[in-house]
């Protein structure tokens, strides 16, 4: 009887001690709770010499970013390619065709970043992987993060080379009519949550 | 003579008149070509790009006309035109004043309506690829549809007024045999 009690006591003690101890691996930064109503992804492109802008209507962002823990930070963004909106039905339809985003085969554009560094003027930089049309392209992204209480605001930009991403091939490749560079602007508002 | 006299228009007025007239003709040609290309089936990428190119030229010329219209109006305030020939019937004088007034108004209304239309359709105006003009309104599809109709209506109005204008000038020259047309021609010698 005494032996069984001792075993039980030891088991209970072990469980209690282990649950109270910090885990052996370093906890990653908390997952941002993205406020989709206040967040947006827009882009600026040039067509026939004129700069115009459009917006991504559907995207999802899994962000674990902590300025004090860059090593553990990560970001994972999934964009619905069909949700690109330039306020013109014909242009939006063209963007979904094979020569452009080829949405029927590649419905999701992804952006994944795991290596972050501090840049100048309170900004951060990362070179993430942009997944478009089966390609994975190194894409620099520069951004700032401001914090008010437990609300975080991220603003960042990236410049994309549409030819490198095979966006607008064939007859669309002429950059005199559709500019080669596209500027992407990101604005994310979130609350930090745990785990 | 650069400025207007009591009997004829000066070189500045004449230059502005014929330059704008030429540009307006070019605009009708470009607009019609763009519409023609726009109706081609199937709508391949090269068809779309060709229409894009024609409309880009059309927009750039339109802004040029708008700038010249400002110069033209300023010049008219600074240098009043020669008075209408003595003896011209009152109804003809009224016709002349009305058509000229209409043309001045359309010279502004047409390019501005086009600029508004470009803003509302989210196909902003680029001046010959040099810079992009700011949007006058935000992208709005239903507003765009109204502005397209307005732009076309104004263009038709200008066409009608221009035909009357040309017909009247020819009537004065060949039927009345007066100096009305001659006053606007740079190569005619001084009119007594």
mmCIF file of N, CA and C in Angstrom, chain A residues 58-131:
data_model
loop_
_atom_site.group_PDB
_atom_site.id
_atom_site.type_symbol
_atom_site.label_atom_id
_atom_site.label_comp_id
_atom_site.label_asym_id
_atom_site.label_seq_id
_atom_site.Cartn_x
_atom_site.Cartn_y
_atom_site.Cartn_z
ATOM 1 N N UNK A 58 -9.722 39.941 -51.501
ATOM 2 C CA UNK A 58 -9.717 38.802 -50.574
ATOM 3 C C UNK A 58 -8.290 38.322 -50.322
ATOM 4 N N UNK A 59 -7.913 38.379 -49.060
ATOM 5 C CA UNK A 59 -6.610 37.822 -48.699
ATOM 6 C C UNK A 59 -6.640 37.402 -47.235
ATOM 7 N N UNK A 60 -5.697 36.550 -46.899
ATOM 8 C CA UNK A 60 -5.592 36.086 -45.521
ATOM 9 C C UNK A 60 -4.140 36.253 -45.081
ATOM 10 N N UNK A 61 -3.932 36.726 -43.871
ATOM 11 C CA UNK A 61 -2.554 36.921 -43.411
ATOM 12 C C UNK A 61 -2.362 36.299 -42.042
ATOM 13 N N UNK A 62 -1.426 35.366 -41.981
ATOM 14 C CA UNK A 62 -1.029 34.756 -40.696
ATOM 15 C C UNK A 62 0.290 35.405 -40.305
ATOM 16 N N UNK A 63 0.223 36.333 -39.385
ATOM 17 C CA UNK A 63 1.418 37.089 -39.033
ATOM 18 C C UNK A 63 1.802 36.825 -37.589
ATOM 19 N N UNK A 64 3.041 36.408 -37.424
ATOM 20 C CA UNK A 64 3.629 36.295 -36.080
ATOM 21 C C UNK A 64 4.860 37.177 -36.101
ATOM 22 N N UNK A 65 4.679 38.441 -35.825
ATOM 23 C CA UNK A 65 5.804 39.355 -35.892
ATOM 24 C C UNK A 65 5.983 40.065 -34.561
ATOM 25 N N UNK A 66 7.202 40.029 -34.062
ATOM 26 C CA UNK A 66 7.550 40.720 -32.823
ATOM 27 C C UNK A 66 8.885 41.414 -33.065
ATOM 28 N N UNK A 67 8.911 42.753 -32.965
ATOM 29 C CA UNK A 67 10.165 43.463 -33.221
ATOM 30 C C UNK A 67 11.295 43.027 -32.288
ATOM 31 N N UNK A 68 10.917 42.509 -31.122
ATOM 32 C CA UNK A 68 11.933 42.066 -30.172
ATOM 33 C C UNK A 68 12.303 40.607 -30.371
ATOM 34 N N UNK A 69 11.662 39.951 -31.305
ATOM 35 C CA UNK A 69 11.975 38.551 -31.551
ATOM 36 C C UNK A 69 11.917 38.302 -33.051
ATOM 37 N N UNK A 70 12.846 38.956 -33.771
ATOM 38 C CA UNK A 70 12.835 38.823 -35.227
ATOM 39 C C UNK A 70 13.107 37.388 -35.656
ATOM 40 N N UNK A 71 13.929 36.707 -34.873
ATOM 41 C CA UNK A 71 14.282 35.338 -35.238
ATOM 42 C C UNK A 71 13.081 34.401 -35.252
ATOM 43 N N UNK A 72 12.141 34.651 -34.348
ATOM 44 C CA UNK A 72 10.989 33.754 -34.287
ATOM 45 C C UNK A 72 9.810 34.239 -35.121
ATOM 46 N N UNK A 73 9.977 35.391 -35.750
ATOM 47 C CA UNK A 73 8.852 35.979 -36.476
ATOM 48 C C UNK A 73 8.635 35.309 -37.823
ATOM 49 N N UNK A 74 7.392 35.355 -38.261
ATOM 50 C CA UNK A 74 7.067 34.795 -39.582
ATOM 51 C C UNK A 74 5.802 35.461 -40.103
ATOM 52 N N UNK A 75 5.641 35.385 -41.407
ATOM 53 C CA UNK A 75 4.426 35.921 -42.029
ATOM 54 C C UNK A 75 4.041 35.028 -43.179
ATOM 55 N N UNK A 76 2.768 34.783 -43.302
ATOM 56 C CA UNK A 76 2.250 33.903 -44.333
ATOM 57 C C UNK A 76 0.988 34.526 -44.910
ATOM 58 N N UNK A 77 1.066 35.015 -46.126
ATOM 59 C CA UNK A 77 -0.086 35.702 -46.710
ATOM 60 C C UNK A 77 -0.611 34.902 -47.896
ATOM 61 N N UNK A 78 -1.914 34.743 -47.960
ATOM 62 C CA UNK A 78 -2.538 34.057 -49.097
ATOM 63 C C UNK A 78 -3.523 35.012 -49.746
ATOM 64 N N UNK A 79 -3.333 35.242 -51.031
ATOM 65 C CA UNK A 79 -4.152 36.198 -51.771
ATOM 66 C C UNK A 79 -4.982 35.460 -52.811
ATOM 67 N N UNK A 80 -6.245 35.791 -52.886
ATOM 68 C CA UNK A 80 -7.094 35.226 -53.935
ATOM 69 C C UNK A 80 -6.834 35.987 -55.229
ATOM 70 N N UNK A 81 -6.243 35.319 -56.197
ATOM 71 C CA UNK A 81 -5.884 35.990 -57.452
ATOM 72 C C UNK A 81 -7.118 36.500 -58.191
ATOM 73 N N UNK A 82 -8.238 35.807 -58.010
ATOM 74 C CA UNK A 82 -9.463 36.223 -58.704
ATOM 75 C C UNK A 82 -10.071 37.482 -58.107
ATOM 76 N N UNK A 83 -9.571 37.867 -56.927
ATOM 77 C CA UNK A 83 -10.184 39.011 -56.252
ATOM 78 C C UNK A 83 -9.499 40.333 -56.577
ATOM 79 N N UNK A 84 -8.611 40.329 -57.565
ATOM 80 C CA UNK A 84 -7.952 41.567 -57.968
ATOM 81 C C UNK A 84 -8.984 42.488 -58.609
ATOM 82 N N UNK A 85 -9.063 43.702 -58.121
ATOM 83 C CA UNK A 85 -10.126 44.619 -58.525
ATOM 84 C C UNK A 85 -9.535 45.931 -59.028
ATOM 85 N N UNK A 86 -9.711 46.227 -60.323
ATOM 86 C CA UNK A 86 -9.214 47.489 -60.869
ATOM 87 C C UNK A 86 -10.370 48.393 -61.290
ATOM 88 N N UNK A 87 -11.554 48.120 -60.765
ATOM 89 C CA UNK A 87 -12.743 48.935 -61.042
ATOM 90 C C UNK A 87 -13.135 48.918 -62.510
ATOM 91 N N UNK A 88 -12.729 47.885 -63.233
ATOM 92 C CA UNK A 88 -13.133 47.761 -64.630
ATOM 93 C C UNK A 88 -13.301 46.278 -64.948
ATOM 94 N N UNK A 89 -14.504 45.916 -65.342
ATOM 95 C CA UNK A 89 -14.801 44.492 -65.518
ATOM 96 C C UNK A 89 -13.894 43.843 -66.551
ATOM 97 N N UNK A 90 -13.696 44.521 -67.694
ATOM 98 C CA UNK A 90 -12.905 43.899 -68.759
ATOM 99 C C UNK A 90 -11.458 43.708 -68.324
ATOM 100 N N UNK A 91 -10.906 44.742 -67.684
ATOM 101 C CA UNK A 91 -9.523 44.634 -67.229
ATOM 102 C C UNK A 91 -9.388 43.538 -66.186
ATOM 103 N N UNK A 92 -10.335 43.452 -65.250
ATOM 104 C CA UNK A 92 -10.282 42.399 -64.238
ATOM 105 C C UNK A 92 -10.392 41.014 -64.877
ATOM 106 N N UNK A 93 -11.233 40.890 -65.892
ATOM 107 C CA UNK A 93 -11.358 39.609 -66.582
ATOM 108 C C UNK A 93 -10.048 39.233 -67.264
ATOM 109 N N UNK A 94 -9.411 40.210 -67.907
ATOM 110 C CA UNK A 94 -8.137 39.944 -68.579
ATOM 111 C C UNK A 94 -7.087 39.473 -67.570
ATOM 112 N N UNK A 95 -7.078 40.089 -66.388
ATOM 113 C CA UNK A 95 -6.084 39.716 -65.367
ATOM 114 C C UNK A 95 -6.238 38.275 -64.910
ATOM 115 N N UNK A 96 -7.430 37.694 -65.123
ATOM 116 C CA UNK A 96 -7.633 36.309 -64.707
ATOM 117 C C UNK A 96 -7.236 35.306 -65.789
ATOM 118 N N UNK A 97 -6.962 35.797 -67.001
ATOM 119 C CA UNK A 97 -6.674 34.877 -68.111
ATOM 120 C C UNK A 97 -5.296 34.225 -67.971
ATOM 121 N N UNK A 98 -5.068 33.240 -68.835
ATOM 122 C CA UNK A 98 -3.822 32.470 -68.781
ATOM 123 C C UNK A 98 -2.582 33.350 -68.920
ATOM 124 N N UNK A 99 -2.682 34.403 -69.760
ATOM 125 C CA UNK A 99 -1.506 35.243 -69.985
ATOM 126 C C UNK A 99 -1.157 36.082 -68.763
ATOM 127 N N UNK A 100 -2.098 36.207 -67.870
ATOM 128 C CA UNK A 100 -1.876 36.970 -66.646
ATOM 129 C C UNK A 100 -1.837 36.032 -65.440
ATOM 130 N N UNK A 101 -2.750 36.132 -64.532
ATOM 131 C CA UNK A 101 -2.653 35.342 -63.316
ATOM 132 C C UNK A 101 -3.068 33.878 -63.475
ATOM 133 N N UNK A 102 -3.680 33.560 -64.600
ATOM 134 C CA UNK A 102 -4.088 32.169 -64.858
ATOM 135 C C UNK A 102 -4.806 31.595 -63.641
ATOM 136 N N UNK A 103 -5.851 32.259 -63.262
ATOM 137 C CA UNK A 103 -6.548 31.964 -62.021
ATOM 138 C C UNK A 103 -7.126 30.552 -61.985
ATOM 139 N N UNK A 104 -7.523 30.025 -63.139
ATOM 140 C CA UNK A 104 -8.130 28.693 -63.154
ATOM 141 C C UNK A 104 -7.142 27.642 -62.673
ATOM 142 N N UNK A 105 -5.852 27.893 -62.898
ATOM 143 C CA UNK A 105 -4.844 26.913 -62.486
ATOM 144 C C UNK A 105 -4.118 27.339 -61.200
ATOM 145 N N UNK A 106 -3.986 28.647 -61.006
ATOM 146 C CA UNK A 106 -3.262 29.145 -59.829
ATOM 147 C C UNK A 106 -4.141 30.146 -59.072
ATOM 148 N N UNK A 107 -5.109 29.643 -58.332
ATOM 149 C CA UNK A 107 -6.067 30.551 -57.697
ATOM 150 C C UNK A 107 -5.498 31.371 -56.535
ATOM 151 N N UNK A 108 -4.368 30.914 -55.981
ATOM 152 C CA UNK A 108 -3.849 31.599 -54.802
ATOM 153 C C UNK A 108 -2.427 32.097 -55.032
ATOM 154 N N UNK A 109 -2.198 33.358 -54.663
ATOM 155 C CA UNK A 109 -0.840 33.914 -54.662
ATOM 156 C C UNK A 109 -0.387 33.930 -53.206
ATOM 157 N N UNK A 110 0.821 33.450 -52.952
ATOM 158 C CA UNK A 110 1.285 33.376 -51.564
ATOM 159 C C UNK A 110 2.515 34.236 -51.353
ATOM 160 N N UNK A 111 2.677 34.672 -50.124
ATOM 161 C CA UNK A 111 3.888 35.387 -49.738
ATOM 162 C C UNK A 111 4.301 34.858 -48.367
ATOM 163 N N UNK A 112 5.514 34.322 -48.294
ATOM 164 C CA UNK A 112 5.995 33.741 -47.039
ATOM 165 C C UNK A 112 7.313 34.391 -46.657
ATOM 166 N N UNK A 113 7.418 34.828 -45.408
ATOM 167 C CA UNK A 113 8.662 35.448 -44.957
ATOM 168 C C UNK A 113 9.037 34.909 -43.593
ATOM 169 N N UNK A 114 10.322 34.571 -43.413
ATOM 170 C CA UNK A 114 10.785 34.070 -42.120
ATOM 171 C C UNK A 114 12.027 34.808 -41.623
ATOM 172 N N UNK A 115 12.725 35.500 -42.520
ATOM 173 C CA UNK A 115 13.938 36.210 -42.110
ATOM 174 C C UNK A 115 13.692 37.702 -42.121
ATOM 175 N N UNK A 116 13.798 38.286 -40.952
ATOM 176 C CA UNK A 116 13.553 39.719 -40.849
ATOM 177 C C UNK A 116 14.799 40.411 -40.325
ATOM 178 N N UNK A 117 14.956 41.684 -40.756
ATOM 179 C CA UNK A 117 16.086 42.473 -40.274
ATOM 180 C C UNK A 117 15.606 43.891 -40.035
ATOM 181 N N UNK A 118 16.306 44.573 -39.156
ATOM 182 C CA UNK A 118 15.969 45.967 -38.941
ATOM 183 C C UNK A 118 16.546 46.790 -40.078
ATOM 184 N N UNK A 119 15.740 47.726 -40.563
ATOM 185 C CA UNK A 119 16.238 48.619 -41.604
ATOM 186 C C UNK A 119 16.480 49.982 -41.014
ATOM 187 N N UNK A 120 16.544 51.000 -41.860
ATOM 188 C CA UNK A 120 16.788 52.336 -41.345
ATOM 189 C C UNK A 120 15.467 52.990 -40.966
ATOM 190 N N UNK A 121 15.581 54.012 -40.121
ATOM 191 C CA UNK A 121 14.389 54.787 -39.736
ATOM 192 C C UNK A 121 13.264 53.945 -39.163
ATOM 193 N N UNK A 122 13.587 53.084 -38.221
ATOM 194 C CA UNK A 122 12.527 52.320 -37.549
ATOM 195 C C UNK A 122 11.755 51.378 -38.461
ATOM 196 N N UNK A 123 12.347 50.989 -39.575
ATOM 197 C CA UNK A 123 11.638 50.087 -40.474
ATOM 198 C C UNK A 123 12.253 48.698 -40.403
ATOM 199 N N UNK A 124 11.564 47.766 -41.025
ATOM 200 C CA UNK A 124 12.042 46.384 -41.083
ATOM 201 C C UNK A 124 12.092 45.943 -42.529
ATOM 202 N N UNK A 125 12.931 44.950 -42.767
ATOM 203 C CA UNK A 125 13.040 44.430 -44.127
ATOM 204 C C UNK A 125 13.013 42.914 -44.094
ATOM 205 N N UNK A 126 12.479 42.377 -45.158
ATOM 206 C CA UNK A 126 12.534 40.942 -45.311
ATOM 207 C C UNK A 126 12.592 40.607 -46.791
ATOM 208 N N UNK A 127 13.156 39.464 -47.084
ATOM 209 C CA UNK A 127 13.074 38.985 -48.458
ATOM 210 C C UNK A 127 12.230 37.720 -48.394
ATOM 211 N N UNK A 128 10.993 37.851 -48.823
ATOM 212 C CA UNK A 128 10.081 36.723 -48.733
ATOM 213 C C UNK A 128 9.988 35.979 -50.046
ATOM 214 N N UNK A 129 9.266 34.871 -50.002
ATOM 215 C CA UNK A 129 9.040 34.084 -51.211
ATOM 216 C C UNK A 129 7.641 34.396 -51.731
ATOM 217 N N UNK A 130 7.591 34.941 -52.945
ATOM 218 C CA UNK A 130 6.297 35.224 -53.558
ATOM 219 C C UNK A 130 5.951 34.069 -54.489
ATOM 220 N N UNK A 131 4.853 33.413 -54.219
ATOM 221 C CA UNK A 131 4.437 32.273 -55.034
ATOM 222 C C UNK A 131 3.368 32.686 -56.030
#
